[in-house]
XYZ file of C-alpha atoms in Angstrom:
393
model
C 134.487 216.652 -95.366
C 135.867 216.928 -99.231
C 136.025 212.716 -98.295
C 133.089 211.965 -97.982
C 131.772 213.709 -101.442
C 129.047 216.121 -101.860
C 126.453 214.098 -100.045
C 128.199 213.521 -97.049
C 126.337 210.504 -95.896
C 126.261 208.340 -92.718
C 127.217 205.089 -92.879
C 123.861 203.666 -92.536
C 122.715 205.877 -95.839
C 125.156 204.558 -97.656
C 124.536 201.491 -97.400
C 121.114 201.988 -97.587
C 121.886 203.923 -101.092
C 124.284 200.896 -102.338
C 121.151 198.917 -101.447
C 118.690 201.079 -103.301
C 121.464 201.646 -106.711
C 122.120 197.406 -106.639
C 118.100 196.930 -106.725
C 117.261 199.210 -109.696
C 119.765 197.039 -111.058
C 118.623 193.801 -110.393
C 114.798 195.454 -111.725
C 116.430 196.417 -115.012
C 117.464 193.136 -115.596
C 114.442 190.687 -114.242
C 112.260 193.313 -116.517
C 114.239 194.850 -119.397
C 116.735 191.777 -120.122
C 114.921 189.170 -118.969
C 110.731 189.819 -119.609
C 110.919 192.106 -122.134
C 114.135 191.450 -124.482
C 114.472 187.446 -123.759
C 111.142 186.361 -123.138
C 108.756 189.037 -125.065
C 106.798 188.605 -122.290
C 106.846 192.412 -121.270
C 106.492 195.256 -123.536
C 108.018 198.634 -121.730
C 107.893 202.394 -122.797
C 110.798 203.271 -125.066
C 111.760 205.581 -122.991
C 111.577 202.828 -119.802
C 113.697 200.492 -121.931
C 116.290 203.148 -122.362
C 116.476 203.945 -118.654
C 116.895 200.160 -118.052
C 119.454 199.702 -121.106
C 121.566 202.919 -120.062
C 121.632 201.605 -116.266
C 123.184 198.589 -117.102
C 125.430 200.015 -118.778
C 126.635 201.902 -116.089
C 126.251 199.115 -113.347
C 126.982 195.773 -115.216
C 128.691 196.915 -118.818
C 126.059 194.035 -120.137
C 125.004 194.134 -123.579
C 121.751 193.401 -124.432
C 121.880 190.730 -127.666
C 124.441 188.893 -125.822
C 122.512 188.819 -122.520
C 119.460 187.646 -124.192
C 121.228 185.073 -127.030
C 122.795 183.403 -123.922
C 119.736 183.171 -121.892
C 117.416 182.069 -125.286
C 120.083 179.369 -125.898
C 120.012 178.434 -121.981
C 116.115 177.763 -122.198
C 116.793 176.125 -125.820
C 119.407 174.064 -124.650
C 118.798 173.384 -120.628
C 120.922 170.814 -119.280
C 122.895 169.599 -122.085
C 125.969 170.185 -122.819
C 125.211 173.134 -124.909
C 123.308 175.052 -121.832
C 125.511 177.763 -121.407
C 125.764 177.460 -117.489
C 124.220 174.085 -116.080
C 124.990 173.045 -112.896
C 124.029 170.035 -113.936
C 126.350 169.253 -116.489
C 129.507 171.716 -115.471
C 128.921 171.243 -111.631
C 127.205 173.464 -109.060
C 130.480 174.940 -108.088
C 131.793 176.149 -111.200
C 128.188 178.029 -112.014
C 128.340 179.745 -108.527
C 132.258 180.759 -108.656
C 133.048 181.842 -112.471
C 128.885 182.582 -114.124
C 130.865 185.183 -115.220
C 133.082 183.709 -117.285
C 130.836 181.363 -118.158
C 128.522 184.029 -119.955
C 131.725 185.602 -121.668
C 132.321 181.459 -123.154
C 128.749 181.427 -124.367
C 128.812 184.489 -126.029
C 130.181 183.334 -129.545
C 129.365 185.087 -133.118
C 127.053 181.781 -133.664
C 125.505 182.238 -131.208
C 124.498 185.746 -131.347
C 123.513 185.179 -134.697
C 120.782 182.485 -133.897
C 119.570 183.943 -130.688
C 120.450 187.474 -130.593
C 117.512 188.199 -132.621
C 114.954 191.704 -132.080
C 117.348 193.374 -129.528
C 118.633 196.919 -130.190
C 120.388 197.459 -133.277
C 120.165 201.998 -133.043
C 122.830 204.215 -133.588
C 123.075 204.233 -129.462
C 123.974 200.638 -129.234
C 126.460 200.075 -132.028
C 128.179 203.868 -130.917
C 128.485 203.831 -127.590
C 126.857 200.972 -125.207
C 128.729 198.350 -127.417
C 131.487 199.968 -128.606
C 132.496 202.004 -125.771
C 131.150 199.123 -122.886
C 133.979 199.885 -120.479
C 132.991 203.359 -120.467
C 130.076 203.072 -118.745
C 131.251 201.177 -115.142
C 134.036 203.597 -115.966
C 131.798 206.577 -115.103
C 129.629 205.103 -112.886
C 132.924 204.752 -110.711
C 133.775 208.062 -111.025
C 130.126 209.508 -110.641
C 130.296 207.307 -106.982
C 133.563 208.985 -106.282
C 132.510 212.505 -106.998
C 128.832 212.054 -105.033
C 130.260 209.223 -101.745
C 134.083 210.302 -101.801
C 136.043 207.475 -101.072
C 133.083 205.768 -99.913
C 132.529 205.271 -103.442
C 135.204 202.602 -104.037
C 133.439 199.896 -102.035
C 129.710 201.219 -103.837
C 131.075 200.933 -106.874
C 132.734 197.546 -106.383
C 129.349 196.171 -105.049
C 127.810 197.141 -107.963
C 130.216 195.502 -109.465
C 129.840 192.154 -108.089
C 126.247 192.509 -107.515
C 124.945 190.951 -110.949
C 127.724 188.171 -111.447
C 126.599 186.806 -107.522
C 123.196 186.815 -107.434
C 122.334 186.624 -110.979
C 125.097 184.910 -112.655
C 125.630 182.773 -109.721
C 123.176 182.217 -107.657
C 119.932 182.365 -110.237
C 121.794 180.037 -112.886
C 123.372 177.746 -110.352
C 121.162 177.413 -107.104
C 118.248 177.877 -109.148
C 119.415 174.436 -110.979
C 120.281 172.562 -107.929
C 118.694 173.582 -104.626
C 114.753 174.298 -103.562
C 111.375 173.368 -104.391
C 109.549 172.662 -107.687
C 105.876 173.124 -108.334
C 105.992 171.543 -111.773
C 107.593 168.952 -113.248
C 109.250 170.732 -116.308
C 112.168 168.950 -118.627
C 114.622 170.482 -116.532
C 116.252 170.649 -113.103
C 114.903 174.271 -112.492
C 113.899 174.958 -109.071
C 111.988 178.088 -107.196
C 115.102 178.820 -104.696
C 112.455 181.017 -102.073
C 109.033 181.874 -102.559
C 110.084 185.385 -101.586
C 111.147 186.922 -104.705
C 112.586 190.189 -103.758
C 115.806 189.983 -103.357
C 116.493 188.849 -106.872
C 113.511 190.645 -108.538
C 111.872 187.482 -108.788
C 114.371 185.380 -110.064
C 114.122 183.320 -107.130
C 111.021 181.526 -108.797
C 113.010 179.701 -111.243
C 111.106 176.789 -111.785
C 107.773 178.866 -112.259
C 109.605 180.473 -115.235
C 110.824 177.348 -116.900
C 107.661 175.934 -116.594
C 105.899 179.192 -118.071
C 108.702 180.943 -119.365
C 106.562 183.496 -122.179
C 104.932 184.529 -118.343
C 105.822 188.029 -117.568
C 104.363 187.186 -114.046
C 106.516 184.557 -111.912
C 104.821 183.722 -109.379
C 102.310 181.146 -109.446
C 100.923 179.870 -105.731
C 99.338 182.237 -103.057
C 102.003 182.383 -100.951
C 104.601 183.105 -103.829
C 105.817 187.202 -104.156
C 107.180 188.275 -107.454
C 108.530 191.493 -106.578
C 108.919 192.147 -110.736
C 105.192 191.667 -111.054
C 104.700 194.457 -108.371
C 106.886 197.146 -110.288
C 105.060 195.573 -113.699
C 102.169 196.622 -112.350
C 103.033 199.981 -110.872
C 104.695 200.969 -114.482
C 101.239 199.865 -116.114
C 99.479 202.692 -114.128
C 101.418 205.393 -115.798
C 101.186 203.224 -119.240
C 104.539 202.065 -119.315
C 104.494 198.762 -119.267
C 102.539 196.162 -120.707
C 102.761 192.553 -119.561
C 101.530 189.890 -121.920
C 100.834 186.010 -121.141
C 100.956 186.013 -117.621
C 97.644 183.841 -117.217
C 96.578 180.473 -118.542
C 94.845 180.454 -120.962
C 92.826 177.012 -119.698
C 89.464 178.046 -117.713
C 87.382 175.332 -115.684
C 83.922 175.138 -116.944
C 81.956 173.265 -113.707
C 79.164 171.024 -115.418
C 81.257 170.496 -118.547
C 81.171 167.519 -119.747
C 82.167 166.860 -123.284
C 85.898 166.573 -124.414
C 86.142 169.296 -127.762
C 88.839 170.738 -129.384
C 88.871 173.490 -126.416
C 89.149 170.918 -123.609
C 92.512 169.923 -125.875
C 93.419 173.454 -125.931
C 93.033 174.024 -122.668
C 94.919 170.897 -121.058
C 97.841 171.411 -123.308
C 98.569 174.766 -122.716
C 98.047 174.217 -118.740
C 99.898 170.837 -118.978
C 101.840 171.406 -116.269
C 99.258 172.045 -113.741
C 97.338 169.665 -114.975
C 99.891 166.963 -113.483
C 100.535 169.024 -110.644
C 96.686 168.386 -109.701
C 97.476 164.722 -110.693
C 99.752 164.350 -108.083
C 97.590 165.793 -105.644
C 94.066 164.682 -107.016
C 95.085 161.397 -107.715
C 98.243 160.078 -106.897
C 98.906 161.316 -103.165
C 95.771 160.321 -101.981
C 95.990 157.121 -103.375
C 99.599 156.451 -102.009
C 98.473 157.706 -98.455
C 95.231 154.721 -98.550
C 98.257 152.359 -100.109
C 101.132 153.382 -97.571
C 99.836 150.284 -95.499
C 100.238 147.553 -98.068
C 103.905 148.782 -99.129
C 106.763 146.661 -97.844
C 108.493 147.802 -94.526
C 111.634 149.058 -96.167
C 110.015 150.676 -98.511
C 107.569 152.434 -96.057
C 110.969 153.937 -94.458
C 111.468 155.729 -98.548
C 108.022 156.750 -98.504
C 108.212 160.629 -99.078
C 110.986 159.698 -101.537
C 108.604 156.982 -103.471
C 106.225 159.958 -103.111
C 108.350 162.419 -105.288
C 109.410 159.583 -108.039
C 105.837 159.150 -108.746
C 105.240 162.758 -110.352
C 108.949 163.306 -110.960
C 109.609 164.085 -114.706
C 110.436 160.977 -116.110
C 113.647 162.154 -118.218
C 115.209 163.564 -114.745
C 115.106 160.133 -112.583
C 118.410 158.384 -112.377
C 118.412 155.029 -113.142
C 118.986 153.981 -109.689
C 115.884 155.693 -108.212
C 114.180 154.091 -111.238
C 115.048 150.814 -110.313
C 113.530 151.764 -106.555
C 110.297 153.554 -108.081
C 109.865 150.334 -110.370
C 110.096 147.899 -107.500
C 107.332 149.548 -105.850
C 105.038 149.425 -108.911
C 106.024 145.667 -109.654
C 104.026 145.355 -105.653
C 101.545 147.568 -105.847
C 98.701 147.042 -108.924
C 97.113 150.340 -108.094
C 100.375 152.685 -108.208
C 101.263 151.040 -111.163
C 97.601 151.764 -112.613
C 97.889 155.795 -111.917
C 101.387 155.550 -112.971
C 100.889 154.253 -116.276
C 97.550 156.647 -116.545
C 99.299 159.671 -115.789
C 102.349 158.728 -118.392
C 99.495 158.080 -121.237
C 98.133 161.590 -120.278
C 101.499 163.463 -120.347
C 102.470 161.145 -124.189
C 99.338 163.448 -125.457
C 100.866 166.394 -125.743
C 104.332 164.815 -126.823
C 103.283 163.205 -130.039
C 104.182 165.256 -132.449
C 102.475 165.314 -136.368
C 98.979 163.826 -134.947
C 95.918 165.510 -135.695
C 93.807 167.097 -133.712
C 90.885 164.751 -134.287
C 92.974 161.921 -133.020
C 94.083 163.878 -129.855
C 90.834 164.447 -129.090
C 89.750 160.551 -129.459
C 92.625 159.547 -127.370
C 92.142 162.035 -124.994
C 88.168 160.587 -124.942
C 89.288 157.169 -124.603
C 91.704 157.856 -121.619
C 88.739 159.894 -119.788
C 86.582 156.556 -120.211
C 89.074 154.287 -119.364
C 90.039 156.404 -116.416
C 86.144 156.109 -115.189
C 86.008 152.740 -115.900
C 89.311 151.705 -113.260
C 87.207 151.765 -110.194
C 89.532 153.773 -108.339
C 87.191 157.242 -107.060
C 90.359 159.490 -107.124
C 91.191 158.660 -111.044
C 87.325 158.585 -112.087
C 86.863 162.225 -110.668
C 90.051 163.636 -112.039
C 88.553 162.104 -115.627
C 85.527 164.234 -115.033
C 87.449 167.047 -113.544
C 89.407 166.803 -116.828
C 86.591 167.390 -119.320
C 85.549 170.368 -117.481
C 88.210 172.615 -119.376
C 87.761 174.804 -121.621
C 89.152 177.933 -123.464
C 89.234 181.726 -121.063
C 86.707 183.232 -122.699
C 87.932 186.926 -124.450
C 86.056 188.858 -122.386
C 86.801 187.547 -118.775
């Protein structure tokens, strides 16, 4: 029927077709906006960028030095009051319900001008995409009437809403307020699933703070970065390059000697590094001191647990007070503590030479074998064991 447009689909095709048109656009921005424009992290074909940049035209009327100034200011700026879209500071509910608006606030002339640099300045972008950004959802409505018939309305109007939900919404608030964290970055970021398909990815939020020049996101076994899958497929037919997406710290078994490379190494994989603290070190040693801790505090233990790797600028001064009590009864918590807050002030102090780094990192190591507790001497040795990836590998 003339209705139903020129395709004439079933119900179920449509909605498997708003399914498959709301995905390319979530792709185009996880890869084009996010990797490759934001981050750098991705290079893509010229003629793959245009795809991506012409799609969202169509689909989100997004334009592509705004999109990336607000996110580069975001990452510059996380969870102050100049972050863009916190959750943190302007409330969980806010982020979910108006990310919209909130991107339209951030994006000021000032703010383009400091972040909004290397993004598309052709005769394409200044004549049409940004001039003429209307135009684009404009057609893509009609282009959904002509093929779906009135079905299109209710397409359209998903695609609509598709970006400022998931990605507005849901990415910038959820992924600052609910799930799991397998580093302890600066900021509140959190991995929302490990199933990153829905969102392109996105969902591992906390993987991309911590490593955020990664064009891969996912960063345990059991994590999917759907992104990284269509990276990869586009790298077959050489149109897409991804760049930084592994550590560059490589374990070196038998090494024993801390060297400008062991430095190197730790820094870069920093965060790891204390994520294998807190379960080389300071888990085991809680579990063999769960017995000596005070009965009310035994009842806290999973929380005592968390404060103990937590980063230290995102505990509230009332868990603070708890996490201090516990160190004030327990000599050997307090020991790791303190060890694993000297580590982390290495790669904070800023203006030291790396000479001195290197002496201080050597004088934790021996200090760390000379405690008498097994889990902090074999970290120490574990430790010196890193080196640089060699070129070649």
């Amino acid at each position: 029927m003339w209705y139903n447009g020129l395709l004439d689909l079933s119900v179920m095709q449509l909605v498997l077709v708003m399914l498959g048109l709301t995905h390319v656009t979530i792709v185009s921005v996880t890869l084009y906006l996010h990797r490759h424009s934001a981050h750098n992290s991705l290079d893509l074909h010229p003629a793959l960028a245009h795809f991506f940049r012409f799609w969202l035209w169509l689909t989100t009327a997004q334009n592509t030095k705004e999109w990336t100034a607000i996110h580069r200011k975001h990452h510059a700026k996380c969870e102050t009051e100049d972050d863009p879209h916190s959750p943190v500071v302007k409330g969980i509910k806010k982020v979910l319900l108006e990310g919209a608006e909130l991107y339209a606030d951030a994006a000021t002339a000032e703010t383009l001008e400091r972040y909004g640099q290397r993004t598309p300045e052709d005769w394409v972008e200044r004549n049409v995409y940004s001039r003429y950004r209307v135009l684009g959802v404009i057609l893509m409505g009609a282009i959904n009437l002509l093929l779906f018939g009135v079905n299109g309305i209710w397409i359209w109007a998903l695609q609509m809403m598709w970006i400022p939900v998931w990605a507005a919404g849901v990415v910038n608030g959820i992924g600052h307020y609910l799930g799991y964290r397998n580093f302890e970055c600066t900021d509140n970021a959190r991995n929302i699933s490990p199933l990153g398909i829905l969102i392109g990815g996105e969902e591992l939020h906390n993987n991309h703070h911590t490593y955020p020049n990664s064009s891969k996101l996912s960063r345990r076994w059991y994590e999917v970065d759907i992104g990284w899958g269509y990276i990869r497929l586009f790298q077959l037919f050489g149109l897409a390059t991804p760049k930084g997406y592994r550590p560059i710290a490589h374990y070196v078994p038998g090494k024993q000697v801390v060297d400008v490379e062991t430095l190197q190494a730790i820094a870069n994989n920093r965060f790891d590094i204390m994520r294998q603290y807190r379960k080389r070190v300071m888990e085991p040693a809680l579990r063999q001191q769960k017995e000596l801790l005070e009965d009310g505090i035994k009842s806290r233990y999973r929380k005592v647990k968390q404060l103990l790797s937590r980063e230290i600028t995102l505990i509230k001064p009332k868990e603070q007070a708890q996490l201090d009590k516990v160190l004030e009864k327990n000599p050997v918590l307090r020991q790791l503590y303190d060890k694993s807050q000297e580590l982390q002030a290495l790669w904070r102090r800023r203006g030291v030479k790396p000479q001195e780094k290197i002496q201080a990192l050597m004088q934790w190591c021996k200090e760390a074998e000379a405690s008498g507790i097994r889990h902090l001497e074999e970290f120490a040795a574990h430790l010196k064991a890193y080196s640089l990836r060699p070129v070649a590998a």
